[in-house]
Coordinates of C-alpha atoms and ligand atoms in Angstrom, one line a residue:
Chain A
M757 CA 224.3 48.9 289.1
A758 CA 224.9 45.5 287.0
E759 CA 222.7 46.0 283.1
T760 CA 220.9 43.2 282.2
A761 CA 221.8 41.4 278.9
A762 CA 218.7 43.3 277.4
N763 CA 219.8 46.5 278.3
I764 CA 223.8 46.2 277.4
M765 CA 222.6 44.4 273.8
N766 CA 219.3 46.6 273.4
V767 CA 220.1 48.9 269.8
T768 CA 216.5 49.7 268.9
D769 CA 216.7 53.4 270.1
K770 CA 220.5 54.6 269.8
P771 CA 221.7 54.6 265.9
F772 CA 225.5 53.6 266.0
V773 CA 225.4 51.4 269.5
W774 CA 227.8 48.7 268.1
T775 CA 230.5 51.5 267.2
R776 CA 230.5 52.5 270.4
P777 CA 232.5 51.1 273.1
V778 CA 230.8 49.2 275.6
A779 CA 230.6 51.4 278.8
P780 CA 232.9 51.2 282.0
G781 CA 231.3 49.2 284.4
L782 CA 229.8 45.7 285.5
H783 CA 227.3 44.3 283.0
G784 CA 225.4 41.3 283.0
T785 CA 224.5 38.4 285.7
P786 CA 224.8 40.2 288.6
G787 CA 226.9 39.8 291.9
A788 CA 231.1 39.3 292.2
P789 CA 232.6 39.6 287.9
G790 CA 233.4 36.3 286.8
V791 CA 235.4 38.1 284.1
T792 CA 237.3 41.3 284.4
A793 CA 238.6 43.7 281.4
L794 CA 241.1 46.0 282.1
W795 CA 240.8 48.9 279.2
R796 CA 244.3 49.6 278.0
E797 CA 245.9 52.5 276.2
N798 CA 249.2 53.5 277.4
L799 CA 251.1 49.8 275.9
A800 CA 253.3 51.3 274.2
F801 CA 254.7 48.7 271.5
A802 CA 257.0 48.2 267.8
T803 CA 257.1 45.2 265.9
L804 CA 260.9 44.3 264.8
T805 CA 261.6 41.8 261.6
V806 CA 264.8 41.0 260.5
R807 CA 266.3 42.4 257.8
R808 CA 267.5 39.5 254.8
G809 CA 271.1 37.7 256.3
Q810 CA 270.5 39.1 259.4
E811 CA 269.0 36.1 261.5
A812 CA 272.5 36.2 263.5
A813 CA 273.3 39.8 264.2
L814 CA 270.1 40.4 265.5
A815 CA 269.7 37.6 268.1
L816 CA 273.3 38.9 269.1
A817 CA 272.5 42.9 269.3
A818 CA 269.5 42.2 271.2
A819 CA 270.4 39.6 274.1
R820 CA 274.4 42.8 273.6
E821 CA 271.9 45.8 274.4
H822 CA 268.8 44.8 275.8
A823 CA 269.6 41.8 277.4
V824 CA 267.1 39.6 275.2
S825 CA 267.1 36.5 274.0
L826 CA 264.4 36.5 271.1
P827 CA 261.7 34.0 271.0
D828 CA 262.3 31.6 268.1
G829 CA 258.5 31.0 268.2
P830 CA 254.7 32.3 269.5
F831 CA 256.3 33.2 272.9
A832 CA 257.1 35.8 275.3
A833 CA 260.6 37.2 276.4
Q834 CA 262.4 40.2 279.3
G835 CA 264.2 42.2 277.8
K836 CA 265.8 45.3 279.6
G837 CA 265.2 48.4 276.9
H838 CA 266.6 52.4 276.9
Q839 CA 267.5 53.9 281.4
G840 CA 266.6 50.4 282.3
K841 CA 263.0 50.5 281.3
G842 CA 261.8 46.7 280.4
F843 CA 260.2 45.8 277.7
V844 CA 258.4 42.2 276.5
C845 CA 258.4 41.0 273.0
F846 CA 257.3 37.9 271.5
G847 CA 257.2 36.0 268.7
T848 CA 254.7 37.0 265.8
G849 CA 256.5 34.4 263.2
P850 CA 258.9 33.9 262.1
G851 CA 261.8 36.4 261.3
R852 CA 258.9 39.2 263.5
W853 CA 258.4 40.0 266.8
L854 CA 256.0 42.5 269.2
A855 CA 257.6 44.5 271.6
C856 CA 255.3 46.0 274.5
S857 CA 256.0 47.9 277.6
E858 CA 254.3 49.4 280.1
E859 CA 256.8 52.2 280.5
A860 CA 258.5 53.0 277.4
T861 CA 257.5 56.1 275.9
D862 CA 259.6 56.4 273.0
L863 CA 259.9 52.0 272.3
A864 CA 260.3 51.9 269.1
G865 CA 263.5 54.8 269.1
D866 CA 265.1 53.0 271.5
L867 CA 264.5 49.6 270.2
A868 CA 266.3 51.6 266.2
A869 CA 268.7 53.0 268.1
T870 CA 270.9 49.4 269.0
L871 CA 268.9 47.4 266.4
G872 CA 267.9 49.8 263.3
S873 CA 270.4 47.7 261.9
T874 CA 269.5 44.4 261.4
A875 CA 265.4 45.2 261.7
T876 CA 263.1 47.1 260.9
V877 CA 261.4 48.7 263.9
T878 CA 258.5 50.0 263.2
A879 CA 256.6 52.5 266.1
Q880 CA 253.0 50.5 266.7
D881 CA 251.5 52.8 269.6
D882 CA 248.0 53.5 268.7
A883 CA 247.5 50.1 265.8
Y884 CA 246.9 47.3 269.9
V885 CA 244.3 48.3 272.6
A886 CA 244.8 45.8 274.9
F887 CA 241.9 44.4 277.1
D888 CA 243.9 42.6 280.1
L889 CA 241.4 39.9 281.6
S890 CA 241.7 38.5 284.9
G891 CA 238.9 36.5 286.9
P892 CA 237.8 32.9 287.3
C893 CA 235.2 32.5 284.2
V894 CA 238.1 33.5 281.5
P895 CA 238.2 30.2 280.4
E896 CA 235.4 29.5 279.7
L897 CA 235.4 33.1 277.8
L898 CA 238.0 32.6 275.8
A899 CA 236.6 28.8 274.8
K900 CA 233.9 31.0 273.4
L901 CA 236.2 33.0 271.2
V902 CA 239.0 31.0 269.1
A903 CA 240.0 27.7 268.5
I904 CA 242.6 27.5 269.6
D905 CA 243.7 24.6 273.4
L906 CA 244.7 26.9 275.9
D907 CA 245.3 24.3 278.8
P908 CA 247.9 25.6 281.1
T909 CA 249.6 22.3 280.2
V910 CA 250.2 22.5 276.4
F911 CA 249.7 26.7 277.1
P912 CA 251.4 28.1 279.7
A913 CA 252.4 31.7 281.3
G914 CA 253.8 33.7 278.4
S915 CA 253.4 31.6 275.9
V916 CA 251.0 34.0 272.8
A917 CA 248.8 32.9 269.7
V918 CA 247.6 35.7 267.0
T919 CA 244.4 34.6 265.2
S920 CA 241.6 35.3 264.5
T921 CA 238.0 36.2 266.1
A922 CA 234.9 37.0 265.8
H923 CA 236.6 37.9 261.7
M924 CA 238.9 40.3 264.2
G925 CA 242.7 40.2 264.4
L926 CA 243.5 39.2 267.6
M927 CA 246.3 38.5 269.7
L928 CA 246.5 36.1 273.1
W929 CA 248.8 35.9 275.4
K930 CA 249.2 34.5 277.8
L931 CA 250.5 37.7 280.9
D932 CA 250.4 35.0 283.9
A933 CA 248.6 31.9 285.5
D934 CA 246.2 34.1 286.1
R935 CA 245.5 37.1 283.6
V936 CA 245.4 37.2 279.8
R937 CA 246.5 40.3 278.1
L938 CA 244.5 40.7 275.0
L939 CA 245.3 43.2 272.1
V940 CA 243.0 44.2 269.2
G941 CA 243.9 47.0 266.4
T942 CA 242.5 50.4 267.9
S943 CA 240.2 50.8 265.0
L944 CA 238.2 47.9 266.5
A945 CA 238.7 48.4 269.8
A946 CA 235.0 49.2 270.4
S947 CA 233.4 46.5 268.4
F948 CA 235.8 44.0 270.3
S949 CA 235.0 45.7 273.4
R950 CA 231.2 44.6 271.8
T951 CA 232.1 40.9 271.2
L952 CA 233.3 41.4 274.8
A953 CA 230.4 42.1 276.5
A954 CA 228.5 40.0 274.0
S955 CA 230.4 36.6 275.3
A956 CA 231.0 37.1 279.0
L957 CA 227.5 39.1 280.3
E958 CA 226.2 35.1 281.9
Y959 CA 229.2 35.3 283.8
G960 CA 229.2 38.0 285.3
F961 CA 231.5 41.4 283.0
R962 CA 233.6 44.5 284.4
L963 CA 235.1 46.6 282.5
E964 CA 237.5 49.0 283.5
A965 CA 238.6 51.8 281.3
G966 CA 242.4 52.2 282.2
R967 CA 244.7 55.0 281.4
G968 CA 244.5 56.2 278.1
T969 CA 247.0 58.5 275.4
G970 CA 244.2 60.3 274.5
R971 CA 245.3 59.7 271.3
G972 CA 243.0 58.1 268.5
Chain B
M536 CA 239.1 20.3 258.9
R537 CA 242.8 21.6 261.4
I538 CA 246.4 23.0 259.7
P539 CA 249.0 22.0 262.5
C540 CA 251.3 25.5 261.6
P541 CA 255.3 25.2 262.4
Y542 CA 255.2 28.5 263.9
C543 CA 251.5 28.9 265.6
G544 CA 250.3 25.0 266.2
P545 CA 247.5 23.6 265.7
R546 CA 244.6 26.0 263.9
D547 CA 241.4 25.6 262.3
S548 CA 241.3 26.4 258.6
S549 CA 239.2 29.0 258.9
E550 CA 242.6 30.4 259.8
F551 CA 243.5 30.2 256.8
S552 CA 243.8 30.4 252.8
Y553 CA 243.9 28.3 250.2
L554 CA 245.7 28.5 246.5
G555 CA 246.1 25.2 245.7
D556 CA 248.5 22.3 243.7
A557 CA 251.8 22.8 245.0
A558 CA 253.9 21.7 242.9
P559 CA 253.5 23.7 239.2
T560 CA 256.7 25.7 239.6
R561 CA 256.0 29.5 237.3
P562 CA 257.9 29.0 234.1
D563 CA 260.6 31.5 232.5
P564 CA 259.5 33.9 230.3
A565 CA 262.2 34.6 228.4
A566 CA 262.6 30.4 227.7
P567 CA 261.7 29.3 224.0
G568 CA 258.0 27.8 224.2
A569 CA 257.7 29.7 227.3
E570 CA 253.9 30.6 225.9
D571 CA 252.5 27.6 225.7
A572 CA 254.4 26.7 229.5
F573 CA 252.9 29.2 230.8
F574 CA 249.8 28.2 229.2
D575 CA 250.3 24.4 231.1
Y576 CA 251.6 26.5 234.8
V577 CA 247.9 28.8 234.6
Y578 CA 245.2 25.6 233.4
L579 CA 246.6 22.3 234.3
R580 CA 246.5 20.5 237.1
D581 CA 246.4 16.9 237.7
N582 CA 243.8 16.0 239.9
P583 CA 244.6 13.6 242.0
A584 CA 242.3 10.9 244.4
G585 CA 244.6 10.5 247.2
P586 CA 247.5 13.0 249.2
L587 CA 248.4 16.4 247.5
E588 CA 250.8 18.7 248.6
E589 CA 249.8 22.1 248.7
L590 CA 249.7 25.5 249.5
W591 CA 248.2 27.7 251.9
F592 CA 248.7 31.1 253.3
H593 CA 248.5 31.2 257.6
A594 CA 246.5 34.9 256.9
S595 CA 245.3 34.8 260.0
G596 CA 248.4 33.7 261.4
C597 CA 252.5 33.8 261.3
R598 CA 251.5 35.1 258.2
Q599 CA 253.4 32.8 256.1
W600 CA 253.3 30.5 253.5
L601 CA 252.8 26.8 254.4
K602 CA 253.3 23.1 252.3
V603 CA 250.6 21.2 253.7
L604 CA 249.8 17.6 252.8
R605 CA 246.2 16.3 252.6
D606 CA 244.4 13.6 251.3
T607 CA 242.6 14.5 248.7
R608 CA 239.7 12.2 249.6
T609 CA 239.1 12.3 253.7
H610 CA 240.6 15.9 254.0
L611 CA 242.9 14.0 256.2
I612 CA 246.2 16.4 256.9
S613 CA 249.7 14.9 257.5
G614 CA 252.4 17.9 257.5
A615 CA 252.7 20.8 256.9
V616 CA 255.8 22.4 256.9
F617 CA 256.9 26.4 255.1
A618 CA 257.1 26.9 252.0
R619 CA 260.4 28.3 252.0
P620 CA 262.9 27.0 253.6
K621 CA 263.3 29.3 257.0
A622 CA 266.1 31.6 256.2
E623 CA 264.0 32.5 253.2
V624 CA 260.9 33.2 254.9
A625 CA 259.3 35.9 253.2
R626 CA 258.1 38.5 255.5
Ligands
ZN219 ZN1 250.7 30.7 261.7

């Protein structure tokens, strides 16, 4: 059942509602949703920061051990992890990357074992929550959230933007032509879900709860 | 105002924090006359009407200090580079 805008945003009889996540389901304009968001807490994350003077050694080790060319900019590259478990890493700043995996159970441990002498590897599994967006109105929604040109000619699949929305840090990652992954800090996920819902209600907004980690 | 970050691309100035003139360099505290040199370093600034090289920090993006060339009369921004050479970037 679709909830109306007044329903979902009504705070009068619900104390602390602004700190609660939006409930899964269809919200806003009824019918086929213009935006669907899959809330995921089951991704593994690790940050990689090159050690001083180790740029070339890290690039070599990453290529040799993980068949990945570490991106020299805000875009993603595929890598092969421990036991063939894939990961993606993207640039978040000069000499810094965020690695993300849907398969690895100890991504930071795997990367530290091979790259730990040339880079600082830090587990971030609980640090980020992902919202995978799809649907015909995602471009219109993102136009409200971020002040970045996301036209496919300048922001093709694999592009990443580290930015902020509504004073919350946000990483925007174009997974492919049809899907965008938003990463927000775990402690801001509930607030962000409300920002997302408030912005997407007019298109019809469907929130799906992905598999959680049960942590945090 | 839009600042062309060399890492992130063009971004709104709200993503940055502003430090000011990029010209002053920190004096050697052990050198003779350090007290006067520090007074100048902390308090004295030129106030040019025209292009000025300034330090901006891309806080919401790549978290790098940039040197941005801004015209103080028009806010026209004509370039931005990393404040430090790339091999020495702050992590
Ligand atoms: Zn930047």
